[in-house]
Amino acid sequence: MIERYETLASQIDARFAEQVRRVSSTCGELTYELDKDNLIEIATALRNEADFGFEMLVDVCGVDYLSYGSDEWKTDDATDSGFSRGVEREPVILDEADEFDPRRFAVVYHLLSLHHNFRLRLRVFTGTSNPPIIKSVVDIWNGANWFEREVFDLFGVLFEGHPDLRRILTDYGFIGHPFRKDFPLIGNVEVSYDAAEGRVVYKPVSIEPRTLVPRVIRDDNRYSADLKDAKDG
Amino acid sequence: MAEIQSYTMNFGPQHPAAHGVLRLVLEIEGEVIQKADPHIGLLHRATEKLAESKPYNQSIGYMDRLDYVSMMCNEHAYVMAIEKLLGVQVPERAQYIRVMFDEITRILNHLMWLGAHGLDIGAMTVFLYCFREREDLMDCYEAVSGTRMHATYYRPGGVFRDLPETMPKYQESKFRSKKELDRMNANREGSMLDFIESFTDRFPGCVDEYETLLTDNRIWKQRTVNIAVVSPERAIQLGFSGPMLRGSGVEWDLRKKQPYEVYDKVDFDIPVGVNGDCYDRYLVRIEEMRQSNSIIRQCVEWLRNNPGPVIVDDHKITPPTRVEMKDDMESLIHHFKLFTEGYCIPEGEAYAAIEHPKGEFGVYMISDGANKPYRVKIRAAGFAHLSAMSEMVEGHMLADVVAVIGTQDIVFGEVDR
């Protein structure tokens, strides 16, 4: 399997040269990063050219890289005050920035070639604009329709050229994009039935956010490449 | 006054044929559907965001609740993604157990689908027959994991425990005679594998019964033949997978094409449809049940003869036994760390896909090196299928909408996530 992917990788490198950047993978998967301006051109080529033949779009996934690599507990140092179970929370600010970090929002496409039996992953960052915007691939793979609506709903990424970009999973009249990292897990509003008014009403949430298990990042030497080689050799 | 040509009709979300909470807004001209606009999300629980907030192992139980008629298959994709990132090799016995339970789950799912699909388009008896067999398989779930539905049985590195030596039995009660009780417990005297084997002996006969009721039934054929025809090109273009893709004649099954676990060591065939209509998809699923039955038999045979560990012996990711913990400090620490903090997964990303009863079920996981996933994306087959609803029902009658919902095998747990 690995050799076949290397052949595919060299074909992609030869065909698209500077337009794509390969991302290394620990589990034998092929991932490429590309600029959003080239997306349509590259996606069309990947679908139509016989060498690639990625006729199926398996999945479109939005990713918010806002808090990538941040943890709630420091684990690299000793402490003289001890660790507490409590976690200091960052205050939640809803995104009103004029510009985003260019590597904040990404849209990830999983492609599948039934003919060659290959999988390929493309990652496209949406750039600095607020709201993030990217070209739609609905015309290339019709199945992208709902997947892109989902990314729009949950991350607020706009898809240029999408025929029907409505919210899909959240409630009618929902405010915000819940899968962004700055959107609180407990949400902003809660719903209840108000007997006096005789209808369902929205109120600000009454529960407190809590952390049961803090997020920690440990440098684990078991996975470092040099140690693995020494052990196997 | 101008005659009103088309009108809009609301279908669901509280409709017995909506398979949960589907709301359809239909544009109808007379009784002919012009356009269908499914409104989904009424069961949205943000499983993916919840998974970001807890250690890896604590989300396995959430996976059961995605497609709640094929529980263990959902877990399978999730634990496979973790294993891929960790680089863990699962013991062979655990792989066979997983394959066996994946196929049991496939039968469970297809029985549920057949019963509900039949009920939707007017075949009451099939529903009762299907649930009769489902009961036995539910008992297998219960025997191995303690729960009938939300099993949480698969763990990263293997499965929670080995197959039990005894099957739970029906108890005496004033509603059952001794004779009745003995009859009910007849195949429960031996181990769980004996019970499963007796099921596989009986099950092909049961499938024959369903087929007697449906396959040549004039009403069944009138309701399904030539309904919602999808060409192979469209099926691929729309991202179909599983029986929906094979019903259109595309020979594609991840168990054969990208084999995971021990699917390359068991012998089975992939049924493929010809016309791509509801009837072909029905035939494909019926044949899949027979093939699953044969896979289960092969697994039972292998599991009988090959005892061994069912989970890896790496206590960084799997808990040590209670006995070890009693006198080994190291084990106690491992246990404590595992259940309070979990384990960290090296930075990276992986996509693990399995041939779920409904199609390709994938989990895309991004780890930034922490004890919780940075992002989990669940690729549900039903989501892609439902998005093609409008195209499939266009030009059909109102009553056929129900047939299409049935043939897509929609379960809202996975569509809405």
XYZ file of C-alpha atoms in Angstrom:
650
model
C 0.000 0.000 0.000
C 2.755 2.439 0.961
C 4.588 2.056 -2.385
C 1.395 2.688 -4.322
C 0.893 5.883 -2.380
C 4.447 6.960 -3.104
C 3.802 6.503 -6.824
C 0.655 8.599 -6.537
C 2.537 11.214 -4.539
C 5.254 11.520 -7.167
C 2.600 11.852 -9.877
C 0.880 14.616 -7.939
C 4.189 16.362 -7.273
C 5.070 16.184 -10.977
C 1.669 17.407 -12.150
C 1.066 20.256 -9.713
C 4.665 21.082 -8.721
C 4.665 24.248 -6.603
C 0.904 24.452 -6.221
C 0.695 21.719 -3.595
C 2.702 20.992 -0.456
C 2.813 17.513 0.966
C 2.140 17.141 4.691
C 4.001 14.297 6.351
C 1.921 11.597 7.973
C 2.723 9.028 10.638
C 0.156 6.503 9.445
C 0.735 6.251 5.733
C -1.910 8.681 4.565
C -1.435 11.180 1.793
C -2.221 14.791 2.651
C -1.626 17.898 0.576
C -2.018 21.518 1.429
C -2.931 23.970 -1.295
C -3.819 27.630 -1.719
C -7.469 28.446 -1.923
C -7.014 30.193 -5.246
C -5.906 26.950 -6.884
C -8.579 24.769 -5.337
C -10.993 24.558 -8.266
C -8.288 23.992 -10.841
C -6.574 21.252 -8.833
C -9.815 19.588 -7.763
C -11.034 19.463 -11.369
C -7.750 17.930 -12.498
C -7.801 15.376 -9.673
C -11.264 14.271 -10.660
C -10.938 14.254 -14.433
C -7.389 13.153 -15.206
C -6.948 9.438 -15.699
C -3.866 9.188 -13.466
C -5.834 10.388 -10.450
C -9.524 9.705 -11.091
C -10.795 10.877 -7.713
C -14.424 10.593 -8.717
C -15.822 10.538 -5.197
C -15.739 13.197 -2.518
C -16.053 11.287 0.723
C -16.104 14.114 3.200
C -15.664 17.840 3.700
C -14.577 18.847 7.178
C -14.027 22.263 8.705
C -11.263 22.758 11.248
C -10.655 25.726 13.533
C -6.981 25.860 14.499
C -7.441 28.637 17.083
C -6.273 26.710 20.143
C -4.148 24.071 18.444
C -1.413 22.890 20.763
C -2.620 24.774 23.838
C -3.164 22.929 27.098
C -4.771 23.739 30.424
C -2.132 22.194 32.638
C 1.579 22.758 32.296
C 3.374 19.448 32.450
C 6.920 20.288 31.349
C 8.026 21.894 34.655
C 7.966 21.000 38.265
C 5.927 23.249 40.536
C 6.414 24.286 44.141
C 2.762 25.090 44.685
C 1.309 21.806 43.461
C -1.275 21.251 40.807
C -4.876 22.104 41.348
C -7.840 20.414 39.775
C -9.216 23.810 38.861
C -8.559 25.093 35.417
C -8.183 28.754 34.572
C -10.512 29.418 31.708
C -9.915 31.891 28.969
C -12.847 34.277 28.724
C -14.954 33.488 25.705
C -15.026 36.266 23.138
C -17.166 35.928 20.097
C -15.223 36.530 16.957
C -15.388 40.117 15.901
C -11.882 40.407 14.529
C -11.451 42.145 11.196
C -8.834 39.645 10.182
C -8.069 36.100 11.180
C -4.773 34.356 11.462
C -4.216 32.992 7.933
C -3.826 29.489 9.370
C -6.910 29.571 11.554
C -9.728 28.038 9.496
C -9.155 25.128 7.179
C -11.446 23.050 5.040
C -10.339 19.458 4.621
C -11.478 17.363 1.653
C -11.272 13.573 1.651
C -11.176 12.160 -1.841
C -11.539 8.594 -2.975
C -10.683 7.033 -6.292
C -12.776 3.905 -6.811
C -10.858 3.049 -9.950
C -7.347 3.171 -8.464
C -8.414 2.481 -4.874
C -6.604 5.547 -3.516
C -7.505 7.986 -0.818
C -6.250 11.555 -0.740
C -6.709 14.422 1.678
C -6.571 18.079 0.678
C -6.313 20.858 3.206
C -7.108 24.415 2.221
C -6.727 27.345 4.604
C -9.318 30.064 4.132
C -6.992 33.031 4.622
C -7.419 36.161 6.683
C -10.858 37.390 5.640
C -13.719 37.578 8.123
C -15.998 35.805 7.353
C -13.727 33.130 5.912
C -14.536 32.443 2.296
C -13.563 29.725 -0.151
C -14.769 28.451 -3.524
C -17.400 25.738 -3.551
C -16.659 22.364 -5.153
C -20.337 21.465 -5.655
C -19.983 21.652 -9.425
C -17.105 19.189 -9.374
C -18.567 16.751 -6.848
C -22.332 17.210 -6.437
C -22.235 15.350 -3.145
C -20.412 18.310 -1.581
C -23.674 20.243 -1.238
C -24.667 19.263 2.283
C -21.118 18.827 3.516
C -20.394 22.457 2.644
C -23.639 23.586 4.235
C -22.522 21.807 7.390
C -19.126 23.531 7.406
C -20.868 26.860 6.871
C -23.286 26.190 9.705
C -20.736 24.997 12.234
C -17.711 27.143 11.326
C -19.118 30.080 9.379
C -17.031 29.421 6.302
C -18.712 30.829 3.197
C -18.613 28.816 -0.012
C -18.593 30.944 -3.125
C -20.796 29.478 -5.842
C -22.780 27.168 -3.549
C -26.378 26.976 -4.824
C -28.129 26.878 -1.457
C -25.938 27.888 1.468
C -28.324 27.638 4.424
C -27.788 26.393 7.952
C -28.358 22.690 8.215
C -27.777 21.215 11.670
C -28.461 24.025 14.116
C -31.852 25.406 15.115
C -33.873 27.794 12.980
C -32.617 31.293 13.823
C -29.465 30.097 15.596
C -26.792 32.726 16.242
C -23.099 31.907 16.010
C -21.060 29.026 14.668
C -20.903 26.366 17.370
C -17.836 24.369 16.338
C -15.504 27.344 16.438
C -13.090 26.983 19.305
C -14.217 30.270 20.849
C -17.827 29.080 21.052
C -18.476 27.705 24.542
C -19.360 24.027 24.916
C -22.380 24.912 27.041
C -23.668 27.294 24.371
C -24.985 30.810 24.861
C -28.723 30.335 25.217
C -31.041 27.776 26.713
C -34.593 26.991 25.742
C -37.548 26.458 28.015
C -41.301 26.608 27.909
C -42.720 29.700 29.520
C -46.186 28.872 30.846
C -47.096 32.511 31.396
C -46.305 33.527 27.854
C -47.548 30.247 26.473
C -44.534 29.731 24.205
C -40.958 28.538 24.114
C -38.471 31.223 25.164
C -34.696 31.616 24.859
C -32.671 32.761 27.879
C -28.926 33.092 28.545
C -27.492 29.807 29.824
C -27.777 29.295 33.552
C -25.109 26.575 33.946
C -21.423 27.123 34.594
C -18.833 25.617 32.276
C -16.762 22.968 34.026
C -13.773 20.861 33.199
C -13.793 17.288 34.386
C -10.441 16.333 32.962
C -7.970 19.095 32.121
C -6.378 19.090 28.713
C -2.701 18.174 28.969
C 0.000 17.670 26.391
C 2.774 15.338 27.389
C 5.920 14.843 25.383
C 6.011 11.132 25.252
C 9.368 9.723 24.339
C 7.838 6.416 23.369
C 6.768 7.940 20.084
C 10.009 9.702 19.222
C 11.584 8.335 16.081
C 15.156 7.761 17.380
C 14.052 5.640 20.311
C 11.828 3.502 18.148
C 14.667 2.767 15.761
C 17.018 1.852 18.586
C 14.470 -0.542 20.067
C 13.614 -2.272 16.805
C 17.229 -2.457 15.643
C -59.340 32.773 -11.035
C -56.134 30.953 -11.864
C -55.978 27.355 -10.750
C -53.319 26.661 -8.161
C -50.817 24.286 -9.700
C -48.397 23.260 -7.007
C -48.437 23.497 -3.273
C -46.094 22.903 -0.387
C -46.604 20.157 2.132
C -44.896 19.493 5.404
C -43.896 15.910 6.259
C -42.662 15.120 9.750
C -40.818 15.543 12.042
C -43.432 13.576 13.992
C -44.323 11.036 11.334
C -44.039 7.284 11.873
C -42.403 6.830 8.475
C -39.853 9.587 9.027
C -37.531 7.157 10.845
C -36.947 9.507 13.710
C -36.980 13.224 13.268
C -36.866 13.922 9.565
C -38.769 16.987 8.474
C -39.414 17.206 4.760
C -40.830 20.201 2.988
C -42.324 18.857 -0.212
C -43.350 20.823 -3.237
C -46.149 18.870 -4.858
C -48.074 19.184 -8.046
C -51.146 17.031 -7.701
C -49.573 13.991 -6.094
C -46.281 14.273 -7.925
C -43.239 15.534 -6.034
C -41.450 18.456 -7.648
C -38.878 19.063 -4.979
C -38.086 17.777 -1.510
C -36.199 19.827 1.027
C -35.158 17.750 4.035
C -34.686 19.751 7.228
C -32.335 17.881 9.488
C -30.594 18.681 12.728
C -33.473 18.049 15.105
C -31.317 15.420 16.778
C -28.054 17.364 16.590
C -26.100 16.819 19.811
C -22.693 18.114 18.681
C -21.063 14.754 19.348
C -17.919 15.980 17.631
C -17.587 19.001 19.903
C -18.334 16.918 22.978
C -15.576 14.535 21.951
C -13.143 17.467 21.877
C -13.827 18.094 25.541
C -13.083 14.669 26.993
C -10.292 12.099 26.946
C -10.276 9.675 24.037
C -11.760 6.666 25.791
C -14.681 8.567 27.249
C -16.132 9.237 23.805
C -16.474 5.590 22.784
C -19.894 5.492 24.382
C -21.008 8.489 22.354
C -20.227 6.596 19.185
C -22.869 3.997 20.043
C -25.438 6.724 20.048
C -24.656 7.904 16.538
C -26.204 5.208 14.442
C -28.151 3.586 17.241
C -29.026 0.461 15.284
C -25.437 -0.439 14.419
C -23.649 0.465 17.596
C -20.443 -1.538 17.513
C -19.611 -0.536 13.934
C -19.549 3.115 14.987
C -17.200 2.292 17.840
C -15.049 0.352 15.446
C -14.282 3.333 13.210
C -13.543 5.498 16.232
C -11.140 3.089 17.912
C -9.503 2.358 14.569
C -8.687 6.045 14.129
C -7.071 6.093 17.588
C -5.137 2.909 16.867
C -3.926 4.347 13.581
C -2.558 7.423 15.355
C -0.992 5.392 18.145
C 0.382 2.768 15.785
C -1.086 -0.055 17.859
C -1.395 -3.564 16.467
C -4.536 -5.294 17.751
C -4.256 -8.977 18.817
C -5.644 -11.360 16.221
C -8.316 -12.769 18.483
C -9.630 -9.274 19.114
C -9.696 -8.698 15.375
C -11.825 -11.793 14.867
C -14.144 -10.775 17.682
C -14.509 -7.357 16.103
C -15.254 -8.817 12.682
C -17.789 -11.182 14.205
C -19.550 -8.393 16.053
C -19.406 -6.090 13.026
C -21.280 -8.733 11.083
C -23.733 -9.389 13.917
C -24.293 -5.652 13.892
C -24.802 -5.676 10.140
C -27.530 -8.280 10.520
C -29.056 -6.290 13.381
C -29.090 -3.185 11.224
C -30.457 -4.883 8.138
C -33.198 -6.566 10.168
C -34.201 -3.223 11.604
C -34.105 -1.723 8.125
C -36.141 -4.549 6.595
C -38.758 -4.431 9.319
C -39.148 -0.674 9.196
C -39.019 -0.498 5.410
C -41.663 -3.203 5.181
C -43.858 -1.498 7.732
C -43.569 1.806 5.875
C -44.867 0.398 2.645
C -47.474 -1.884 4.063
C -45.963 -5.208 5.141
C -46.684 -5.629 8.832
C -45.646 -9.256 9.268
C -42.027 -8.791 8.232
C -41.534 -6.350 11.058
C -42.547 -8.943 13.631
C -40.388 -11.627 12.046
C -37.341 -9.351 11.967
C -37.642 -8.385 15.589
C -37.816 -12.040 16.568
C -34.267 -12.580 15.260
C -33.010 -9.236 16.490
C -33.788 -10.353 20.007
C -31.187 -13.133 19.886
C -28.520 -10.815 18.561
C -29.345 -8.248 21.213
C -28.771 -11.018 23.732
C -25.282 -11.498 22.266
C -24.615 -7.810 22.799
C -25.841 -8.133 26.343
C -23.813 -11.233 27.092
C -20.582 -9.687 25.910
C -20.909 -6.108 27.110
C -23.674 -6.019 29.678
C -25.967 -3.779 27.651
C -28.310 -4.559 24.826
C -27.612 -1.478 22.750
C -24.944 0.956 23.809
C -22.201 -1.543 24.254
C -18.921 0.433 24.571
C -17.271 -2.905 23.911
C -14.491 -1.997 21.485
C -11.511 -0.280 23.075
C -8.379 1.152 21.524
C -6.070 -1.840 21.417
C -8.705 -4.574 21.331
C -12.018 -5.297 22.969
C -13.080 -4.857 26.565
C -13.107 -8.549 27.490
C -13.093 -12.025 26.067
C -16.284 -13.795 25.031
C -18.182 -15.214 28.020
C -18.270 -18.931 28.726
C -21.968 -18.926 29.524
C -25.029 -17.337 28.039
C -27.539 -15.631 30.323
C -30.694 -17.712 30.600
C -34.371 -16.932 30.890
C -35.542 -17.156 34.484
C -38.459 -19.063 35.851
C -41.610 -17.035 36.330
C -45.274 -17.622 36.853
C -45.926 -16.666 33.271
C -43.782 -19.477 31.861
C -44.218 -23.214 32.210
C -41.204 -25.415 32.828
C -41.534 -26.816 29.336
C -41.628 -23.373 27.804
C -38.598 -22.330 29.823
C -36.589 -25.336 28.682
C -37.461 -24.614 25.095
C -36.348 -21.016 25.415
C -33.106 -21.935 27.103
C -32.320 -24.884 24.833
C -29.576 -23.115 22.879
C -28.277 -21.200 25.881
C -26.768 -24.142 27.705
C -23.301 -23.833 26.171
C -20.911 -20.918 25.693
C -21.697 -17.767 23.808
C -20.044 -19.151 20.695
C -22.407 -22.144 20.793
C -25.320 -19.776 21.009
C -24.106 -17.752 18.042
C -23.513 -20.917 16.063
C -27.021 -22.153 16.708
C -28.234 -18.763 15.529
C -26.275 -19.016 12.285
C -27.722 -22.496 11.687
C -31.199 -21.124 11.932
C -30.824 -17.704 10.376
C -30.629 -18.582 6.637
C -34.032 -20.237 7.083
C -35.332 -17.006 8.608
C -34.039 -14.992 5.647
C -35.906 -17.459 3.399
C -39.044 -16.628 5.349
C -38.613 -12.897 4.754
C -37.988 -13.569 1.111
C -41.090 -15.732 0.849
C -43.055 -12.818 2.189
C -41.505 -10.134 0.016
C -39.287 -11.046 -2.906
C -42.024 -12.204 -5.283
C -44.813 -10.347 -3.569
C -46.740 -8.361 -6.149
C -47.473 -5.424 -3.839
C -43.867 -5.265 -2.636
C -42.625 -5.189 -6.207
C -45.128 -2.554 -7.230
C -43.914 -0.346 -4.419
C -40.181 -0.812 -5.044
C -39.368 -1.760 -8.649
C -38.322 1.271 -10.683
C -38.687 3.580 -7.709
C -35.833 6.031 -7.149
C -33.492 4.718 -9.809
C -29.930 5.981 -9.347
C -27.408 5.458 -12.112
C -23.902 4.328 -11.085
C -22.418 7.640 -12.285
C -24.845 9.655 -10.178
C -24.330 7.391 -7.181
C -20.582 8.038 -7.272
C -21.054 11.738 -7.971
C -23.376 12.071 -4.980
C -20.980 10.308 -2.633
C -23.107 7.200 -2.041
C -21.573 4.210 -0.330
C -22.522 0.793 0.968
C -25.697 -0.896 -0.307
C -26.832 2.371 -1.911
C -23.773 2.309 -4.174
C -23.788 -1.440 -4.741
C -27.509 -1.375 -5.528
C -26.613 0.808 -8.508
C -24.159 -1.765 -9.751
C -20.868 -0.337 -8.506
C -18.759 -3.067 -7.067
C -17.256 -1.314 -4.070
C -16.942 -2.666 -0.564
C -14.259 -1.520 1.852
C -14.131 -4.987 3.395
C -12.787 -6.270 0.069
C -11.080 -3.218 -1.412
C -9.328 -1.809 1.652
C -9.535 -4.723 4.067
C -9.221 -3.889 7.755
C -8.937 -6.307 10.684
C -9.202 -9.872 9.293
C -11.610 -9.350 6.416
C -8.895 -10.554 4.033
C -8.880 -13.913 5.835
C -12.590 -14.665 5.687
C -14.469 -15.764 2.624
C -17.515 -13.862 1.448
C -19.105 -12.372 -1.657
C -20.262 -8.866 -2.444
C -23.773 -8.695 -3.880
C -24.272 -6.032 -6.533
C -27.514 -4.690 -8.000
C -28.314 -4.029 -11.645
C -31.025 -1.410 -11.998
C -30.288 0.843 -9.026
C -33.898 0.937 -7.826
C -35.372 0.289 -4.389
C -35.949 -3.370 -5.216
C -32.312 -3.969 -6.125
C -31.153 -2.323 -2.948
C -33.542 -4.595 -1.093
C -32.040 -7.668 -2.780
C -28.500 -6.460 -2.042
C -29.229 -6.073 1.655
C -30.961 -9.441 1.861
C -27.943 -11.131 0.309
C -25.625 -9.192 2.624
C -27.403 -10.763 5.568
C -26.666 -14.225 4.189
C -23.019 -13.298 3.606
C -22.707 -11.836 7.100
C -24.116 -15.056 8.453
C -21.383 -16.989 6.687
C -18.677 -14.615 7.997
C -19.982 -15.069 11.545
C -19.739 -18.852 11.170
C -16.137 -18.602 10.003
C -15.284 -16.342 12.941
C -16.959 -18.691 15.429
C -14.912 -21.547 14.029
C -11.650 -19.620 14.358
C -12.444 -18.230 17.813
C -13.179 -21.722 19.133
C -9.742 -22.974 18.186
C -7.579 -19.953 18.941
C -7.618 -18.657 22.473
C -5.410 -15.691 23.228
C -5.339 -12.111 24.458
C -8.109 -9.798 23.304
C -6.476 -6.484 24.139
C -2.905 -5.236 23.897
C -0.719 -5.514 26.943
C 0.347 -1.858 26.882
C -0.947 -0.357 30.110
C -0.373 3.160 28.854
C -3.546 2.752 26.830
C -5.359 -0.246 28.343
C -6.123 -0.758 32.013
C -4.258 -3.458 33.969
C -6.257 -6.286 35.546
C -7.667 -5.871 39.035
C -5.464 -8.714 40.249
C -2.289 -7.016 39.030
C -3.321 -3.805 40.720
C -3.514 -5.483 44.113
C 0.199 -5.995 44.490
C 1.881 -4.024 41.738
C 2.551 -0.324 42.298
C 3.197 0.303 38.633
C -0.184 -1.149 37.660
C -1.926 0.990 40.236
C -0.299 4.113 38.812
C -1.199 3.111 35.267
C -4.777 2.533 36.287
C -4.980 5.864 38.069
C -3.443 7.843 35.230
C -5.530 6.113 32.607
C -8.832 6.804 34.291
C -8.113 10.315 35.548
C -6.189 11.776 32.654
C -6.324 9.290 29.806
C -3.471 8.917 27.391
C -1.863 11.419 25.060
C -1.764 10.653 21.368
C 1.173 11.879 19.263
C 0.493 14.857 17.037
C -0.985 13.930 13.679
C -4.163 13.164 11.829
C -5.827 10.002 10.605
C -8.935 8.942 8.750
C -10.281 5.486 9.536
C -13.191 4.156 7.531
C -15.151 0.957 7.843
C -17.846 -0.681 5.780
C -20.707 0.193 8.062
C -24.069 -1.509 7.389
C -25.237 1.766 5.855
C -22.137 2.620 3.873
C -18.770 4.170 4.530
C -18.554 5.363 8.098
C -15.375 7.301 8.680
C -13.761 9.068 11.589
C -11.284 11.812 10.827
C -9.259 12.634 13.897
C -6.763 15.419 14.465
C -4.540 15.213 17.511
C -2.264 17.980 18.737
C -0.554 15.704 21.223
C -3.060 16.117 24.048
C -5.174 13.639 25.985
C -8.262 14.839 24.129
C -8.788 14.923 20.382
C -8.334 18.349 18.782
C -11.013 17.650 16.219
C -13.124 14.610 15.461
C -15.154 14.559 12.277
C -17.633 11.787 11.765
C -18.414 10.976 8.187
C -21.835 9.373 8.245
C -23.079 7.484 5.221
C -26.684 8.513 5.809
C -25.800 12.196 5.572
C -24.642 11.835 1.970
C -27.603 9.615 1.123
C -30.185 11.966 2.570
C -28.695 14.899 0.678
C -29.743 13.131 -2.520
C -33.321 12.795 -1.299
C -34.670 15.550 -3.533
C -33.120 14.039 -6.619
C -34.393 10.566 -5.784
C -38.038 11.478 -5.160
C -38.414 13.986 -7.969
C -41.230 12.940 -10.292
C -42.469 10.194 -7.983
C -45.756 10.075 -6.130
C -46.178 11.214 -2.555
C -46.448 7.632 -1.305
C -43.060 6.816 -2.826
C -41.324 9.302 -0.550
C -41.817 6.778 2.208
C -40.291 4.037 0.085
C -37.260 6.225 -0.589
C -36.747 7.087 3.079
C -36.898 3.365 3.749
C -34.468 2.376 1.026
C -31.919 4.949 2.154
C -31.862 3.296 5.563
C -31.822 6.620 7.360
C -31.073 6.796 11.058
C -31.015 10.253 12.508
C -28.489 9.553 15.185
C -25.770 9.508 12.543
C -27.215 12.054 10.119
C -27.540 14.763 12.767
C -24.648 13.661 14.994
